[in-house]
């Protein structure tokens, strides 16, 4: 409790003496202690403030015997830290076919990817937008079909600086954007624009349409070096990152790995040689995945694995890729591995035109209005996978006529060349596309649907390949 102390030598309480002093001061200014108002015209001075009493704190009384001791107030609680933002790692493997071990292929050529597939959302009917790198990667990065993009018109097309990729939107939003690649074309095409860091392996030999070296080991080392510069708290108090690594080795030519790499010798046929390069690439993709899991930010990094197109190994008499839109060339693997999401298979067709929308969604960055696509994340997180048709768009270039295809749940309609001659395949009854349907109700309906889609395209003519350069043009 608090007490009022009396000054030494006084014989009455200090409050009484203070009251008397106040009355005397009020009387001097024509106030009375009874509250009479001042005389009209009198100058009223403010009363002097009384001296403040000295306050002495007394020790608190002890609680009665047997009473509970007082409880100290709780310490202030720090506000919770926001959950980490996702980082995104995109691994594209050039020329990787869809018929891999996780899809039933009997040869164990990709043990690391097979193990990863079991932990992810695996899209069993994913499609590239085209059958070779230039139009396919262009569509992935810029979010429009190749026919809608300004380009020079060559097989290894270049794209102008006026185009903005989804990566540029990430960079503008403060995401660190990193890429490492093993072919000069990926820089020449303009695909590095918009990245914070875009790096090629040193010593690459120019080779427009073939891969003349084994590069997976070196590329994995480059990826570790780049990601090693990312702080342990990337996305968790520090800016998140988007990183893209394009492993080239399954691309033809199919080269023999050194024996100390431990790659099996499957044989001399095209598929045997191709399988050996897939095995070699899988080994180093696995090493990169191990590195990611070893980092603190690996626990909140979303991993996407896919390919820019498939590969011909004798299917339909074709080796390598491009020119056509057979299933062997456009049907590709796709895994989306989000921490905390339950593994599942999505069996309805999906297009890599959705890649940009998905990555932007992962970072909560608004999608530019010109960018096509639908994010995969709602279905990765357990939502319904709604059916939608997939468009393959392979514009004419200096080496080939145009091809287009529309793929639905069961059927595939293909438009061939400028004549737009069409055929339909029943992919359930005829998965190898050997029995084209050329007339009838199914043909008419699928042909009509493709025509409607084509009318919605905002096509742009090529700029650099002169008239007569592109096959099939008048």
Coordinates of C-alpha atoms in Angstrom, one line a residue:
X1 CA 0.0 0.0 0.0
X2 CA 1.0 3.6 -0.4
X3 CA 1.4 6.1 2.6
X4 CA 1.8 9.9 2.9
X5 CA 4.8 11.1 5.0
X6 CA 4.5 14.2 7.4
X7 CA 7.4 16.6 7.4
X8 CA 9.5 16.6 10.5
X9 CA 8.3 19.1 13.2
X10 CA 4.7 19.5 11.8
X11 CA 1.8 18.7 14.1
X12 CA -1.0 18.4 11.5
X13 CA -1.3 16.6 8.2
X14 CA 0.3 18.1 5.2
X15 CA -3.0 18.1 3.3
X16 CA -4.6 20.5 5.8
X17 CA -1.8 22.9 5.6
X18 CA -1.9 22.8 1.8
X19 CA -5.7 23.6 1.8
X20 CA -5.2 26.6 3.9
X21 CA -2.5 28.0 1.7
X22 CA -4.7 27.5 -1.4
X23 CA -7.6 29.5 0.2
X24 CA -5.3 32.3 1.0
X25 CA -4.2 32.5 -2.6
X26 CA -7.7 32.4 -3.9
X27 CA -8.8 35.2 -1.6
X28 CA -6.0 37.4 -2.9
X29 CA -7.6 37.0 -6.4
X30 CA -11.2 37.8 -5.2
X31 CA -12.1 34.1 -5.1
X32 CA -13.6 32.6 -2.0
X33 CA -13.0 29.2 -0.6
X34 CA -16.8 28.7 -1.2
X35 CA -16.4 29.1 -5.0
X36 CA -17.6 32.7 -5.5
X37 CA -16.8 34.0 -9.1
X38 CA -14.2 36.8 -9.6
X39 CA -15.3 40.3 -9.9
X40 CA -16.0 41.5 -13.4
X41 CA -12.8 43.1 -14.9
X42 CA -10.6 41.5 -12.3
X43 CA -7.3 39.9 -13.6
X44 CA -7.2 36.3 -12.7
X45 CA -3.8 34.7 -12.2
X46 CA -3.5 31.0 -12.2
X47 CA -3.2 29.5 -8.8
X48 CA 0.3 28.2 -7.8
X49 CA 0.5 24.5 -8.0
X50 CA 0.7 22.8 -4.6
X51 CA 3.9 20.9 -3.9
X52 CA 3.5 17.2 -4.7
X53 CA 3.5 14.9 -1.8
X54 CA 6.4 12.5 -1.5
X55 CA 5.2 9.0 -2.3
X56 CA 6.8 6.1 -0.5
X57 CA 6.3 2.6 -1.8
X58 CA 5.8 0.1 0.9
X59 CA 6.8 -3.5 0.5
X60 CA 3.8 -5.7 -0.5
X61 CA 2.3 -7.6 2.3
X62 CA 3.1 -11.3 2.5
X63 CA 0.3 -13.6 1.4
X64 CA -1.6 -15.4 4.1
X65 CA -0.2 -18.7 5.2
X66 CA -1.3 -21.4 2.8
X67 CA -2.2 -19.0 0.0
X68 CA -0.7 -19.8 -3.5
X69 CA 2.3 -17.7 -4.5
X70 CA 1.7 -15.0 -7.0
X71 CA 2.2 -16.1 -10.7
X72 CA 4.6 -14.0 -12.8
X73 CA 3.1 -12.7 -16.0
X74 CA 4.0 -14.7 -19.1
X75 CA 6.9 -13.6 -21.2
X76 CA 6.0 -11.8 -24.4
X77 CA 5.6 -14.3 -27.3
X78 CA 7.4 -13.5 -30.6
X79 CA 5.2 -13.4 -33.7
X80 CA 5.3 -16.7 -35.6
X81 CA 7.7 -16.8 -38.6
X82 CA 5.9 -16.9 -41.9
X83 CA 6.2 -20.3 -43.6
X84 CA 9.0 -20.7 -46.1
X85 CA 8.2 -19.7 -49.7
X86 CA 8.8 -22.4 -52.2
X87 CA 11.8 -22.5 -54.4
X88 CA 11.4 -24.2 -57.8
X89 CA 13.9 -26.5 -59.6
X90 CA 13.1 -27.3 -63.2
X91 CA 15.0 -30.2 -64.8
X92 CA 14.4 -30.8 -68.5
X93 CA 16.0 -33.8 -70.1
X94 CA 16.3 -33.4 -73.9
X95 CA 14.7 -36.0 -76.0
X96 CA 13.4 -38.1 -73.1
X97 CA 10.7 -40.5 -74.4
X98 CA 7.6 -41.3 -72.3
X99 CA 8.1 -45.1 -72.5
X100 CA 10.4 -45.3 -69.5
X101 CA 10.6 -47.9 -66.7
X102 CA 8.0 -46.3 -64.5
X103 CA 5.6 -46.5 -67.5
X104 CA 6.3 -50.2 -68.1
X105 CA 9.5 -50.3 -70.2
X106 CA 11.3 -53.5 -69.2
X107 CA 14.9 -52.3 -69.2
X108 CA 16.0 -50.5 -66.0
X109 CA 17.6 -47.5 -67.6
X110 CA 16.5 -44.8 -65.2
X111 CA 16.6 -46.0 -61.6
X112 CA 16.8 -42.5 -60.0
X113 CA 14.0 -41.1 -62.0
X114 CA 11.9 -44.2 -61.4
X115 CA 12.4 -43.7 -57.6
X116 CA 11.5 -40.0 -57.9
X117 CA 8.3 -40.7 -59.9
X118 CA 6.9 -42.7 -57.0
X119 CA 7.1 -39.6 -54.7
X120 CA 5.5 -37.1 -57.1
X121 CA 2.5 -36.2 -59.1
X122 CA 3.2 -38.1 -62.3
X123 CA 1.4 -37.1 -65.5
X124 CA 1.1 -40.2 -67.6
X125 CA -0.2 -38.3 -70.7
X126 CA 2.0 -35.2 -70.8
X127 CA 2.8 -33.6 -74.1
X128 CA 5.4 -31.2 -75.4
X129 CA 3.9 -28.5 -77.7
X130 CA 6.2 -29.5 -80.6
X131 CA 8.7 -32.3 -81.6
X132 CA 12.0 -30.3 -81.4
X133 CA 13.6 -27.9 -79.1
X134 CA 13.1 -24.5 -80.8
X135 CA 9.3 -24.4 -80.9
X136 CA 8.9 -26.5 -77.8
X137 CA 11.1 -24.6 -75.4
X138 CA 9.9 -21.3 -76.9
X139 CA 6.4 -22.2 -76.1
X140 CA 7.3 -23.3 -72.5
X141 CA 9.2 -20.1 -71.7
X142 CA 6.9 -17.6 -73.5
X143 CA 3.6 -19.2 -72.8
X144 CA 2.4 -19.1 -76.4
X145 CA 2.4 -21.7 -79.2
X146 CA 5.3 -21.4 -81.6
X147 CA 3.0 -20.2 -84.4
X148 CA 2.1 -17.2 -82.2
X149 CA 5.7 -16.2 -81.5
X150 CA 7.8 -13.8 -83.5
X151 CA 10.7 -15.9 -84.8
X152 CA 13.1 -16.0 -87.7
X153 CA 11.6 -19.1 -89.3
X154 CA 14.6 -21.5 -89.3
X155 CA 14.6 -25.0 -87.8
X156 CA 16.8 -23.7 -84.9
X157 CA 14.8 -20.6 -84.6
X158 CA 15.8 -17.4 -82.8
X159 CA 13.4 -15.2 -80.9
X160 CA 13.6 -11.4 -80.6
X161 CA 14.4 -9.5 -77.4
X162 CA 10.9 -8.0 -77.4
X163 CA 9.5 -11.3 -76.1
X164 CA 9.2 -11.6 -72.3
X165 CA 9.3 -15.0 -70.7
X166 CA 7.6 -16.1 -67.5
X167 CA 11.2 -16.0 -66.1
X168 CA 11.4 -12.2 -66.6
X169 CA 8.2 -11.9 -64.5
X170 CA 9.8 -13.9 -61.7
X171 CA 13.0 -11.7 -61.8
X172 CA 10.9 -8.6 -61.7
X173 CA 9.1 -9.9 -58.6
X174 CA 12.4 -10.4 -56.8
X175 CA 12.9 -14.2 -57.4
X176 CA 16.5 -15.2 -58.1
X177 CA 16.5 -16.9 -61.5
X178 CA 19.4 -19.2 -62.4
X179 CA 20.1 -21.4 -65.3
X180 CA 22.9 -23.7 -66.6
X181 CA 23.0 -25.4 -70.0
X182 CA 25.1 -27.6 -72.2
X183 CA 24.3 -26.4 -75.8
X184 CA 25.1 -23.1 -77.5
X185 CA 21.7 -23.0 -79.2
X186 CA 19.9 -22.3 -75.9
X187 CA 21.7 -19.0 -75.6
X188 CA 21.6 -18.2 -79.3
X189 CA 17.8 -18.6 -79.4
X190 CA 17.5 -15.9 -76.7
X191 CA 16.3 -18.3 -74.0
X192 CA 18.7 -16.7 -71.4
X193 CA 17.0 -13.3 -71.5
X194 CA 15.2 -12.5 -68.2
X195 CA 17.5 -14.7 -66.0
X196 CA 19.6 -13.2 -63.2
X197 CA 22.2 -15.8 -64.0
X198 CA 22.4 -17.8 -67.3
X199 CA 25.6 -19.9 -67.8
X200 CA 26.8 -22.3 -70.4
X201 CA 29.4 -25.0 -69.9
X202 CA 32.8 -23.8 -71.1
X203 CA 34.3 -25.2 -74.3
X204 CA 31.1 -26.2 -76.1
X205 CA 31.6 -27.0 -79.8
X206 CA 29.1 -25.4 -82.2
X207 CA 26.8 -28.1 -83.5
X208 CA 23.4 -26.7 -84.6
X209 CA 21.2 -29.9 -84.6
X210 CA 23.3 -32.6 -82.8
X211 CA 24.9 -33.2 -79.4
X212 CA 28.5 -34.2 -80.0
X213 CA 29.6 -34.6 -76.4
X214 CA 28.6 -36.2 -73.1
X215 CA 27.8 -33.3 -70.8
X216 CA 25.7 -34.5 -67.9
X217 CA 28.6 -34.8 -65.4
X218 CA 29.8 -31.3 -66.1
X219 CA 26.3 -29.8 -66.1
X220 CA 25.6 -31.4 -62.7
X221 CA 28.8 -29.8 -61.4
X222 CA 27.8 -26.5 -62.7
X223 CA 24.4 -26.8 -61.1
X224 CA 26.0 -27.6 -57.7
X225 CA 28.3 -24.6 -58.0
X226 CA 25.4 -22.2 -58.9
X227 CA 23.1 -23.6 -56.2
X228 CA 26.0 -23.6 -53.7
X229 CA 26.0 -19.8 -53.9
X230 CA 22.4 -19.8 -52.7
X231 CA 22.1 -19.2 -49.0
X232 CA 20.7 -21.9 -46.7
X233 CA 17.6 -19.7 -46.1
X234 CA 16.5 -19.2 -49.7
X235 CA 12.8 -18.8 -49.5
X236 CA 12.9 -18.7 -45.7
X237 CA 13.9 -15.2 -44.9
X238 CA 15.9 -14.7 -48.1
X239 CA 14.6 -14.4 -51.6
X240 CA 13.5 -17.7 -53.2
X241 CA 15.0 -19.0 -56.4
X242 CA 13.9 -20.6 -59.7
X243 CA 16.6 -22.7 -61.3
X244 CA 16.5 -24.5 -64.6
X245 CA 19.0 -27.2 -65.9
X246 CA 18.6 -28.7 -69.3
X247 CA 20.4 -32.1 -69.5
X248 CA 21.2 -32.7 -73.2
X249 CA 22.7 -36.2 -73.4
X250 CA 19.8 -38.4 -74.6
X251 CA 19.8 -36.1 -77.6
X252 CA 21.4 -37.7 -80.7
X253 CA 24.2 -38.5 -81.4
X254 CA 24.0 -41.4 -78.9
X255 CA 27.6 -41.6 -77.6
X256 CA 29.3 -44.3 -75.5
X257 CA 30.1 -43.2 -72.0
X258 CA 33.6 -44.0 -70.5
X259 CA 33.7 -47.4 -68.8
X260 CA 34.4 -45.8 -65.4
X261 CA 30.9 -44.3 -65.5
X262 CA 29.4 -47.7 -65.0
X263 CA 26.9 -47.4 -67.9
X264 CA 25.7 -50.8 -69.2
X265 CA 26.4 -51.8 -72.8
X266 CA 22.9 -52.6 -74.0
X267 CA 23.8 -53.3 -77.7
X268 CA 24.3 -51.5 -81.0
X269 CA 20.8 -50.9 -82.1
X270 CA 19.5 -47.3 -82.0
X271 CA 17.3 -48.0 -78.9
X272 CA 20.2 -49.7 -77.2
X273 CA 22.5 -46.7 -77.7
X274 CA 19.7 -44.3 -76.7
X275 CA 19.0 -46.3 -73.5
X276 CA 22.7 -46.1 -72.5
X277 CA 22.7 -42.3 -72.7
X278 CA 19.5 -42.2 -70.7
X279 CA 21.2 -44.3 -68.0
X280 CA 24.2 -42.0 -68.0
X281 CA 22.0 -38.9 -67.7
X282 CA 19.8 -40.5 -65.0
X283 CA 22.9 -41.0 -62.9
X284 CA 23.8 -37.3 -62.8
X285 CA 20.2 -36.1 -62.4
X286 CA 20.2 -38.3 -59.3
X287 CA 23.3 -36.7 -58.0
X288 CA 21.7 -33.3 -58.5
X289 CA 18.6 -34.4 -56.6
X290 CA 20.8 -35.7 -53.8
X291 CA 22.5 -32.3 -53.5
X292 CA 19.2 -30.5 -53.4
X293 CA 18.0 -32.8 -50.6
X294 CA 21.2 -32.1 -48.6
X295 CA 20.5 -28.3 -48.5
X296 CA 18.4 -26.7 -45.9
X297 CA 16.2 -25.2 -48.6
X298 CA 15.6 -28.6 -50.2
X299 CA 12.7 -29.3 -47.8
X300 CA 10.7 -26.5 -49.4
X301 CA 11.8 -26.7 -53.0
X302 CA 9.3 -27.8 -55.7
X303 CA 10.9 -30.0 -58.3
X304 CA 9.6 -30.4 -61.9
X305 CA 11.1 -33.0 -64.3
X306 CA 10.1 -33.2 -67.9
X307 CA 11.4 -33.1 -71.5
X308 CA 11.2 -30.7 -74.4
X309 CA 10.2 -33.6 -76.8
X310 CA 10.6 -37.3 -77.3
X311 CA 13.0 -39.2 -79.7
X312 CA 12.6 -41.5 -82.6
X313 CA 14.6 -44.8 -82.3
X314 CA 13.1 -46.3 -85.5
X315 CA 9.5 -45.7 -84.8
X316 CA 7.7 -45.0 -88.1
X317 CA 11.1 -45.3 -89.7
X318 CA 12.4 -42.1 -88.0
X319 CA 15.6 -41.5 -86.0
X320 CA 16.0 -38.5 -83.7
X321 CA 13.1 -35.9 -83.7
X322 CA 11.4 -33.0 -85.4
X323 CA 9.4 -32.9 -88.6
X324 CA 6.5 -35.1 -87.4
X325 CA 4.1 -35.3 -84.4
X326 CA 4.1 -39.0 -83.7
X327 CA 3.5 -40.0 -80.1
X328 CA 7.1 -41.1 -79.8
X329 CA 8.1 -37.5 -80.5
X330 CA 5.7 -35.5 -78.4
X331 CA 4.5 -37.7 -75.5
X332 CA 7.0 -36.9 -72.7
X333 CA 7.4 -37.6 -68.9
X334 CA 6.3 -35.0 -66.4
X335 CA 6.7 -35.2 -62.6
X336 CA 5.7 -32.4 -60.3
X337 CA 7.2 -33.0 -56.8
X338 CA 5.8 -30.6 -54.2
X339 CA 6.9 -31.1 -50.6
X340 CA 4.0 -32.4 -48.5
X341 CA 1.8 -33.3 -51.5
X342 CA 0.6 -36.9 -51.8
X343 CA 1.9 -38.9 -54.8
X344 CA -0.6 -39.5 -57.5
X345 CA -1.0 -40.3 -61.2
X346 CA -2.9 -37.9 -63.5
X347 CA -4.0 -39.8 -66.6
X348 CA -5.8 -37.0 -68.5
X349 CA -3.8 -35.2 -71.3
X350 CA -1.7 -32.2 -70.1
X351 CA 0.5 -29.8 -72.1
X352 CA 3.8 -28.1 -71.3
X353 CA 2.2 -24.9 -72.4
X354 CA 1.0 -24.9 -68.7
X355 CA 4.6 -24.8 -67.3
X356 CA 4.9 -21.0 -67.0
X357 CA 1.5 -20.7 -65.3
X358 CA 2.5 -23.4 -62.8
X359 CA 5.8 -21.8 -61.8
X360 CA 4.3 -18.4 -61.5
X361 CA 1.6 -19.9 -59.3
X362 CA 4.2 -21.5 -57.1
X363 CA 5.7 -18.1 -56.4
X364 CA 2.3 -16.3 -56.2
X365 CA 3.4 -14.0 -59.1
X366 CA 0.6 -12.7 -61.3
X367 CA 0.4 -14.3 -64.8
X368 CA 1.0 -11.8 -67.7
X369 CA -2.2 -11.6 -69.7
X370 CA -0.6 -12.9 -72.9
X371 CA 0.6 -16.1 -71.3
X372 CA -1.5 -19.2 -72.0
X373 CA -1.8 -22.2 -69.7
X374 CA -3.4 -23.5 -66.5
X375 CA -1.5 -24.2 -63.3
X376 CA -1.0 -27.8 -62.3
X377 CA -0.7 -27.0 -58.6
X378 CA -4.4 -27.4 -57.7
X379 CA -4.4 -31.0 -58.9
X380 CA -0.9 -31.7 -57.5
X381 CA -2.5 -30.7 -54.1
X382 CA -5.3 -33.2 -54.6
X383 CA -7.8 -31.3 -56.7
X384 CA -9.8 -32.8 -59.6
X385 CA -7.9 -33.2 -62.8
X386 CA -10.4 -31.8 -65.4
X387 CA -10.2 -33.1 -68.9
X388 CA -8.9 -30.7 -71.6
X389 CA -7.5 -31.2 -75.1
X390 CA -3.8 -30.7 -75.9
X391 CA -2.6 -28.8 -79.0
X392 CA 0.7 -29.7 -80.7
X393 CA 1.9 -26.8 -82.9
X394 CA 4.9 -27.4 -85.2
X395 CA 5.1 -24.4 -87.6
X396 CA 6.8 -24.8 -91.0
X397 CA 10.5 -24.0 -91.1
X398 CA 13.4 -24.1 -93.6
X399 CA 13.6 -27.9 -93.1
X400 CA 10.0 -29.1 -92.8
X401 CA 6.4 -28.5 -93.6
X402 CA 4.0 -27.6 -90.7
X403 CA 2.2 -30.2 -88.5
X404 CA -0.6 -29.7 -86.0
X405 CA -2.4 -32.2 -83.7
X406 CA -5.2 -32.0 -81.2
X407 CA -5.1 -34.8 -78.6
X408 CA -8.1 -35.7 -76.5
X409 CA -8.9 -38.4 -74.0
X410 CA -8.9 -41.1 -76.7
X411 CA -8.3 -39.5 -80.1
X412 CA -5.7 -37.6 -82.0
X413 CA -6.3 -35.6 -85.1
X414 CA -3.3 -34.5 -87.2
X415 CA -3.2 -31.7 -89.8
X416 CA -0.4 -32.3 -92.3
X417 CA 1.3 -29.4 -94.2
X418 CA -0.3 -26.3 -95.6
X419 CA -3.0 -28.4 -97.3
X420 CA -4.1 -29.3 -93.7
X421 CA -4.9 -32.8 -94.9
X422 CA -6.1 -34.6 -91.8
X423 CA -6.1 -38.0 -90.3
X424 CA -7.4 -39.3 -86.9
X425 CA -5.9 -42.0 -84.6
X426 CA -7.7 -43.9 -81.9
X427 CA -4.9 -43.9 -79.3
X428 CA -6.6 -46.5 -77.2
X429 CA -7.1 -49.1 -80.0
X430 CA -4.1 -48.0 -82.0
X431 CA -1.4 -46.5 -79.6
X432 CA 1.3 -46.9 -82.3
X433 CA -0.6 -44.8 -84.8
X434 CA -0.6 -47.4 -87.6
X435 CA -4.3 -47.3 -88.6
X436 CA -5.4 -43.7 -89.6
X437 CA -9.1 -42.9 -89.7
X438 CA -9.8 -40.8 -92.8
X439 CA -13.6 -40.4 -92.7
X440 CA -16.7 -41.0 -90.6
X441 CA -18.3 -39.3 -87.6
X442 CA -15.2 -39.5 -85.4
X443 CA -13.1 -38.0 -88.1
X444 CA -15.6 -35.2 -88.8
X445 CA -16.0 -34.3 -85.1
X446 CA -12.2 -34.2 -84.3
X447 CA -11.5 -32.3 -87.5
X448 CA -14.1 -29.7 -86.5
X449 CA -12.5 -29.3 -83.1
X450 CA -9.1 -28.8 -84.5
X451 CA -10.4 -26.1 -86.9
X452 CA -12.0 -24.3 -84.0
X453 CA -8.7 -24.3 -82.1
X454 CA -6.7 -23.1 -85.1
X455 CA -9.0 -20.2 -85.5
X456 CA -8.2 -19.1 -81.9
X457 CA -4.5 -18.9 -82.6
X458 CA -2.9 -15.5 -83.0
X459 CA -0.5 -16.6 -85.7
X460 CA 2.7 -14.5 -86.5
X461 CA 4.6 -15.0 -89.7
X462 CA 8.3 -15.7 -89.5
X463 CA 10.5 -12.7 -89.9
X464 CA 14.0 -13.8 -91.0
X465 CA 13.5 -16.8 -93.4
X466 CA 12.8 -15.2 -96.7
X467 CA 9.8 -16.1 -99.0
X468 CA 10.4 -19.5 -100.5
X469 CA 12.8 -20.5 -97.6
X470 CA 10.2 -22.2 -95.6
X471 CA 9.0 -25.6 -96.9
X472 CA 5.6 -25.6 -98.5
X473 CA 5.2 -21.8 -98.8
X474 CA 4.2 -20.3 -102.1

